[in-house]
mmCIF file of C-alpha atoms in Angstrom:
data_model
loop_
_atom_site.group_PDB
_atom_site.id
_atom_site.type_symbol
_atom_site.label_atom_id
_atom_site.label_comp_id
_atom_site.label_asym_id
_atom_site.label_seq_id
_atom_site.Cartn_x
_atom_site.Cartn_y
_atom_site.Cartn_z
ATOM 1 C CA MET A 1 38.580 -65.728 161.826
ATOM 2 C CA LEU A 2 36.845 -62.996 159.885
ATOM 3 C CA VAL A 3 36.878 -59.728 161.832
ATOM 4 C CA ALA A 4 35.722 -57.246 159.154
ATOM 5 C CA ALA A 5 34.637 -57.061 155.538
ATOM 6 C CA ALA A 6 33.870 -54.443 152.933
ATOM 7 C CA ALA A 7 31.786 -55.000 149.814
ATOM 8 C CA CYS A 8 32.560 -52.596 146.982
ATOM 9 C CA PRO A 9 31.580 -52.373 143.302
ATOM 10 C CA CYS A 10 34.178 -53.214 140.682
ATOM 11 C CA PRO A 11 33.552 -51.193 137.490
ATOM 12 C CA PRO A 12 36.770 -49.827 135.976
ATOM 13 C CA VAL A 13 35.011 -46.449 135.716
ATOM 14 C CA LEU A 14 35.659 -46.067 139.445
ATOM 15 C CA VAL A 15 39.165 -45.116 138.307
ATOM 16 C CA PRO A 16 38.875 -41.430 137.337
ATOM 17 C CA GLU A 17 41.271 -41.744 134.408
ATOM 18 C CA VAL A 18 39.048 -44.442 132.920
ATOM 19 C CA ALA A 19 35.852 -42.463 133.521
ATOM 20 C CA ALA A 20 37.464 -39.292 132.113
ATOM 21 C CA GLY A 21 34.884 -36.493 131.940
ATOM 22 C CA ALA A 22 32.269 -38.603 133.711
ATOM 23 C CA ALA A 23 34.499 -39.185 136.750
ATOM 24 C CA PRO A 24 32.550 -36.824 139.077
ATOM 25 C CA GLU A 25 29.434 -38.944 138.611
ATOM 26 C CA LEU A 26 30.950 -41.653 140.843
ATOM 27 C CA ASP A 27 32.562 -39.400 143.450
ATOM 28 C CA THR A 28 30.004 -40.489 146.052
ATOM 29 C CA ALA A 29 30.678 -44.158 145.315
ATOM 30 C CA ARG A 30 34.439 -43.608 145.617
ATOM 31 C CA ALA A 31 33.977 -41.842 148.946
ATOM 32 C CA ALA A 32 31.845 -44.728 150.227
ATOM 33 C CA CYS A 33 34.537 -47.205 149.178
ATOM 34 C CA ALA A 34 37.163 -45.172 151.035
ATOM 35 C CA ASP A 35 34.990 -45.213 154.148
ATOM 36 C CA ALA A 36 34.555 -48.974 153.812
ATOM 37 C CA LEU A 37 38.296 -49.527 153.595
ATOM 38 C CA GLY A 38 38.661 -47.420 156.728
ATOM 39 C CA VAL A 39 36.509 -49.973 158.556
ATOM 40 C CA LEU A 40 38.878 -52.727 157.411
ATOM 41 C CA ALA A 41 41.920 -50.814 158.639
ATOM 42 C CA ALA A 42 40.274 -50.135 161.997
ATOM 43 C CA ALA A 43 39.827 -53.894 162.509
ATOM 44 C CA ARG A 44 43.637 -54.346 162.564
ATOM 45 C CA PRO A 45 43.663 -57.559 160.521
ATOM 46 C CA ASP A 46 46.601 -59.914 160.187
ATOM 47 C CA LEU A 47 45.634 -60.602 156.573
ATOM 48 C CA LEU A 48 43.459 -58.904 153.960
ATOM 49 C CA VAL A 49 41.961 -61.161 151.302
ATOM 50 C CA VAL A 50 40.546 -59.414 148.241
ATOM 51 C CA VAL A 51 37.882 -61.405 146.373
ATOM 52 C CA GLY A 52 36.416 -60.496 143.010
ATOM 53 C CA PRO A 53 34.752 -62.009 139.950
ATOM 54 C CA ALA A 54 36.951 -63.450 137.250
ATOM 55 C CA GLU A 55 36.109 -64.809 133.837
ATOM 56 C CA GLN A 56 38.133 -67.996 134.145
ATOM 57 C CA PRO A 57 36.357 -71.036 135.612
ATOM 58 C CA GLY A 58 37.169 -72.015 139.172
ATOM 59 C CA ARG A 59 39.378 -69.832 141.325
ATOM 60 C CA GLY A 60 42.681 -68.089 140.866
ATOM 61 C CA VAL A 61 44.994 -66.957 143.670
ATOM 62 C CA PHE A 62 46.998 -63.746 143.264
ATOM 63 C CA PRO A 63 49.814 -63.036 145.749
ATOM 64 C CA GLN A 64 50.716 -59.634 147.076
ATOM 65 C CA GLY A 65 52.390 -57.513 144.435
ATOM 66 C CA SER A 66 50.482 -59.034 141.503
ATOM 67 C CA PRO A 67 50.199 -56.510 138.650
ATOM 68 C CA GLY A 68 47.064 -55.065 137.143
ATOM 69 C CA THR A 69 46.452 -52.499 134.451
ATOM 70 C CA PHE A 70 43.772 -50.321 132.904
ATOM 71 C CA ARG A 71 45.631 -49.875 129.631
ATOM 72 C CA GLY A 72 42.956 -51.952 127.927
ATOM 73 C CA PHE A 73 40.582 -49.073 128.693
ATOM 74 C CA GLY A 74 42.819 -46.563 126.936
ATOM 75 C CA VAL A 75 44.636 -45.087 129.949
ATOM 76 C CA GLU A 76 48.171 -45.589 131.193
ATOM 77 C CA VAL A 77 47.280 -46.612 134.743
ATOM 78 C CA ASP A 78 49.011 -49.614 136.317
ATOM 79 C CA VAL A 79 48.503 -50.997 139.823
ATOM 80 C CA ARG A 80 49.910 -53.604 142.177
ATOM 81 C CA LEU A 81 47.949 -55.622 144.710
ATOM 82 C CA GLY A 82 49.172 -54.377 148.064
ATOM 83 C CA SER A 83 52.666 -53.159 148.858
ATOM 84 C CA GLY A 84 55.894 -55.098 148.611
ATOM 85 C CA ALA A 85 59.570 -54.632 147.990
ATOM 86 C CA ALA A 86 60.816 -54.754 144.416
ATOM 87 C CA GLY A 87 62.335 -58.179 144.927
ATOM 88 C CA GLU A 88 59.038 -59.559 146.207
ATOM 89 C CA ARG A 89 57.222 -58.128 143.206
ATOM 90 C CA ASP A 90 59.739 -59.620 140.775
ATOM 91 C CA ALA A 91 59.144 -63.017 142.337
ATOM 92 C CA VAL A 92 55.420 -62.786 141.725
ATOM 93 C CA GLY A 93 55.741 -63.000 137.972
ATOM 94 C CA GLU A 94 53.447 -61.206 135.593
ATOM 95 C CA ARG A 95 50.101 -62.999 135.893
ATOM 96 C CA GLU A 96 47.767 -60.056 135.522
ATOM 97 C CA LEU A 97 44.949 -59.307 137.923
ATOM 98 C CA PRO A 98 41.418 -59.629 136.539
ATOM 99 C CA PRO A 99 39.680 -56.236 136.226
ATOM 100 C CA SER A 100 37.763 -56.609 139.500
ATOM 101 C CA LEU A 101 40.958 -57.154 141.480
ATOM 102 C CA ALA A 102 42.710 -54.377 139.579
ATOM 103 C CA VAL A 103 39.972 -52.005 140.773
ATOM 104 C CA ALA A 104 40.504 -53.315 144.312
ATOM 105 C CA ALA A 105 44.244 -52.723 143.991
ATOM 106 C CA TRP A 106 43.537 -49.164 142.844
ATOM 107 C CA LEU A 107 41.266 -48.578 145.842
ATOM 108 C CA LEU A 108 43.937 -49.910 148.213
ATOM 109 C CA GLU A 109 46.618 -47.714 146.652
ATOM 110 C CA ARG A 110 44.299 -44.697 146.739
ATOM 111 C CA THR A 111 43.690 -45.121 150.463
ATOM 112 C CA GLY A 112 47.322 -45.947 151.235
ATOM 113 C CA TRP A 113 46.671 -49.461 152.554
ATOM 114 C CA ALA A 114 49.614 -50.673 154.639
ATOM 115 C CA ASP A 115 47.789 -52.322 157.515
ATOM 116 C CA ALA A 116 48.267 -56.012 156.653
ATOM 117 C CA PRO A 117 49.538 -58.318 153.910
ATOM 118 C CA VAL A 118 47.176 -58.634 150.947
ATOM 119 C CA GLU A 119 46.194 -61.609 148.818
ATOM 120 C CA GLY A 120 43.752 -61.781 145.918
ATOM 121 C CA LEU A 121 41.259 -64.447 144.912
ATOM 122 C CA GLY A 122 39.508 -64.466 141.552
ATOM 123 C CA VAL A 123 36.204 -66.339 141.653
ATOM 124 C CA GLY A 124 34.542 -67.703 138.531
ATOM 125 C CA GLU A 125 31.302 -65.796 138.031
ATOM 126 C CA LEU A 126 29.342 -69.044 137.599
ATOM 127 C CA LEU A 127 30.930 -70.885 140.527
ATOM 128 C CA GLU A 128 28.294 -72.850 142.443
ATOM 129 C CA ALA A 129 27.079 -71.335 145.711
ATOM 130 C CA GLU A 130 28.304 -74.203 147.888
ATOM 131 C CA ARG A 131 31.798 -74.011 146.423
ATOM 132 C CA CYS A 132 31.805 -70.259 147.078
ATOM 133 C CA VAL A 133 30.793 -70.853 150.679
ATOM 134 C CA ARG A 134 33.513 -73.479 151.135
ATOM 135 C CA ALA A 135 36.099 -71.075 149.751
ATOM 136 C CA GLY A 136 34.967 -68.487 152.272
ATOM 137 C CA ARG A 137 35.352 -70.921 155.154
ATOM 138 C CA GLU A 138 38.908 -71.610 154.024
ATOM 139 C CA ILE A 139 39.663 -67.879 153.932
ATOM 140 C CA ALA A 140 38.339 -67.379 157.469
ATOM 141 C CA GLY A 141 40.822 -69.968 158.715
ATOM 142 C CA ARG A 142 43.843 -68.348 157.120
ATOM 143 C CA ALA A 143 44.769 -66.153 160.107
ATOM 144 C CA ALA A 144 43.636 -65.183 163.576
ATOM 145 C CA ARG A 145 42.267 -61.877 162.254
ATOM 146 C CA VAL A 146 41.179 -61.907 158.617
ATOM 147 C CA ALA A 147 39.586 -58.998 156.752
ATOM 148 C CA MET A 148 37.991 -59.228 153.308
ATOM 149 C CA LEU A 149 37.527 -56.709 150.521
ATOM 150 C CA VAL A 150 34.791 -58.195 148.356
ATOM 151 C CA MET A 151 34.393 -56.726 144.879
ATOM 152 C CA GLY A 152 31.287 -57.145 142.759
ATOM 153 C CA ASP A 153 28.315 -55.418 141.165
ATOM 154 C CA ALA A 154 24.644 -56.261 141.448
ATOM 155 C CA SER A 155 22.481 -56.413 138.306
ATOM 156 C CA ALA A 156 23.389 -54.750 135.030
ATOM 157 C CA CYS A 157 19.787 -54.648 133.801
ATOM 158 C CA ARG A 158 18.156 -51.661 135.472
ATOM 159 C CA THR A 159 17.483 -49.473 132.413
ATOM 160 C CA LEU A 160 17.016 -49.740 128.667
ATOM 161 C CA LYS A 161 20.579 -48.485 128.143
ATOM 162 C CA ALA A 162 22.106 -50.844 130.729
ATOM 163 C CA PRO A 163 24.669 -53.407 129.533
ATOM 164 C CA GLY A 164 22.061 -56.157 129.954
ATOM 165 C CA TYR A 165 19.069 -54.083 128.796
ATOM 166 C CA LEU A 166 16.043 -53.609 131.064
ATOM 167 C CA ASP A 167 14.869 -56.621 133.047
ATOM 168 C CA GLU A 168 11.977 -56.161 135.473
ATOM 169 C CA ARG A 169 13.540 -58.750 137.802
ATOM 170 C CA ALA A 170 16.629 -56.630 138.321
ATOM 171 C CA ALA A 171 15.282 -54.086 140.813
ATOM 172 C CA PRO A 172 13.869 -56.725 143.234
ATOM 173 C CA PHE A 173 17.111 -58.717 142.996
ATOM 174 C CA ASP A 174 19.176 -55.614 143.733
ATOM 175 C CA ALA A 175 16.933 -54.600 146.622
ATOM 176 C CA GLU A 176 17.357 -57.991 148.271
ATOM 177 C CA ALA A 177 21.123 -57.960 147.699
ATOM 178 C CA ALA A 178 21.362 -54.477 149.211
ATOM 179 C CA ARG A 179 19.235 -55.489 152.192
ATOM 180 C CA ALA A 180 21.249 -58.671 152.785
ATOM 181 C CA LEU A 181 24.621 -56.922 152.544
ATOM 182 C CA GLY A 182 23.451 -54.069 154.745
ATOM 183 C CA ALA A 183 22.143 -56.473 157.386
ATOM 184 C CA ALA A 184 25.020 -58.988 157.136
ATOM 185 C CA ASP A 185 22.308 -61.569 156.451
ATOM 186 C CA ILE A 186 24.421 -64.621 155.702
ATOM 187 C CA ALA A 187 21.509 -66.935 154.967
ATOM 188 C CA ALA A 188 20.001 -64.524 152.456
ATOM 189 C CA ILE A 189 23.291 -64.081 150.629
ATOM 190 C CA LYS A 190 23.773 -67.841 150.417
ATOM 191 C CA ALA A 191 20.253 -68.087 148.996
ATOM 192 C CA LEU A 192 20.819 -65.654 146.102
ATOM 193 C CA ASP A 193 19.740 -67.416 142.925
ATOM 194 C CA THR A 194 22.777 -68.388 140.863
ATOM 195 C CA ASP A 195 20.892 -68.663 137.564
ATOM 196 C CA LEU A 196 18.990 -65.417 138.048
ATOM 197 C CA ALA A 197 22.172 -63.594 139.008
ATOM 198 C CA ALA A 198 23.819 -64.803 135.800
ATOM 199 C CA GLN A 199 20.835 -63.719 133.707
ATOM 200 C CA LEU A 200 20.958 -60.274 135.331
ATOM 201 C CA LYS A 201 24.748 -60.065 134.890
ATOM 202 C CA ALA A 202 25.196 -59.657 138.664
ATOM 203 C CA ALA A 203 28.920 -60.337 138.932
ATOM 204 C CA GLY A 204 28.922 -59.857 142.706
ATOM 205 C CA ARG A 205 26.881 -62.968 143.488
ATOM 206 C CA ALA A 206 29.796 -65.413 143.754
ATOM 207 C CA PRO A 207 32.140 -63.103 145.742
ATOM 208 C CA TRP A 208 29.303 -62.220 148.136
ATOM 209 C CA GLN A 209 28.680 -65.913 148.755
ATOM 210 C CA VAL A 210 32.394 -66.384 149.480
ATOM 211 C CA LEU A 211 31.959 -63.658 152.092
ATOM 212 C CA ALA A 212 28.929 -65.457 153.520
ATOM 213 C CA GLY A 213 30.989 -68.590 154.030
ATOM 214 C CA ALA A 214 33.797 -66.683 155.714
ATOM 215 C CA ALA A 215 31.392 -64.907 158.073
ATOM 216 C CA GLU A 216 29.486 -67.952 159.338
ATOM 217 C CA ASP A 217 30.979 -67.869 162.845
ATOM 218 C CA ALA A 218 31.940 -64.200 162.977
ATOM 219 C CA ASP A 219 28.726 -62.566 164.302
ATOM 220 C CA LEU A 220 29.343 -59.327 162.398
ATOM 221 C CA ALA A 221 26.941 -56.399 162.010
ATOM 222 C CA GLY A 222 26.366 -54.833 158.609
ATOM 223 C CA ALA A 223 25.943 -51.303 157.308
ATOM 224 C CA LEU A 224 24.937 -50.210 153.802
ATOM 225 C CA LEU A 225 26.937 -47.156 152.725
ATOM 226 C CA TYR A 226 25.922 -46.770 149.073
ATOM 227 C CA ASP A 227 23.158 -48.065 146.800
ATOM 228 C CA ASP A 228 22.671 -46.591 143.336
ATOM 229 C CA ALA A 229 22.405 -47.686 139.726
ATOM 230 C CA PRO A 230 24.258 -45.247 137.473
ATOM 231 C CA TYR A 231 24.478 -46.421 133.875
ATOM 232 C CA GLY A 232 21.822 -49.034 134.660
ATOM 233 C CA VAL A 233 24.200 -51.101 136.822
ATOM 234 C CA CYS A 234 23.571 -51.417 140.552
ATOM 235 C CA TYR A 235 26.586 -50.580 142.700
ATOM 236 C CA LEU A 236 26.555 -51.395 146.418
ATOM 237 C CA VAL A 237 28.988 -50.540 149.200
ATOM 238 C CA ALA A 238 28.598 -52.202 152.596
ATOM 239 C CA THR A 239 30.692 -52.990 155.643
ATOM 240 C CA TRP A 240 30.597 -55.845 158.128
ATOM 241 C CA SER A 241 32.305 -55.369 161.461
#
């Protein structure tokens, strides 16, 4: 059963080495993410499942110890998903985490996560809502006390210089996503428009709907910790507990 969840943004620029001189601009977002992970730790889960968008179709499962890297962004920063002895890591193989899960792994390492085993799930950004919800239900049944770290950004179309250019539909979409995450409004998250989210480059839509499926019987309360759109991309941090 799901006992706690944290929704965090997944831009690689959260990693200070990637952001370089602009790193201080996201200090508040990093602090909010740390607070959100504290809520997960306080729930004392038996299992932490990290969910994030992935480019490949369908879903990909990443066991504890899976490697990730930010070398593609010009910095020598490598991460592992959760802890694990060297032998366990060798057994994992070298299937690399998608960027969203690499950011999650960095957040977990930064906060010293050692409270429960960790698994990763990469969700295709265009995965249908009902399949996302079904995946979430499966996650909720994985252990008696399951926590989720859900990675994903809202729209990338808030300004003229945004990755998706300016789209007047972006601000209302982001406002509803922020409201729904902050209120743990499962129905509203399930109802997020798949096509509109894709047009607005909102990579968090599918992972959030996985969360909605996992939380159906959990009766959790939400709290919105961060809502801003630096660089024209909306980043949200919320907790459910």
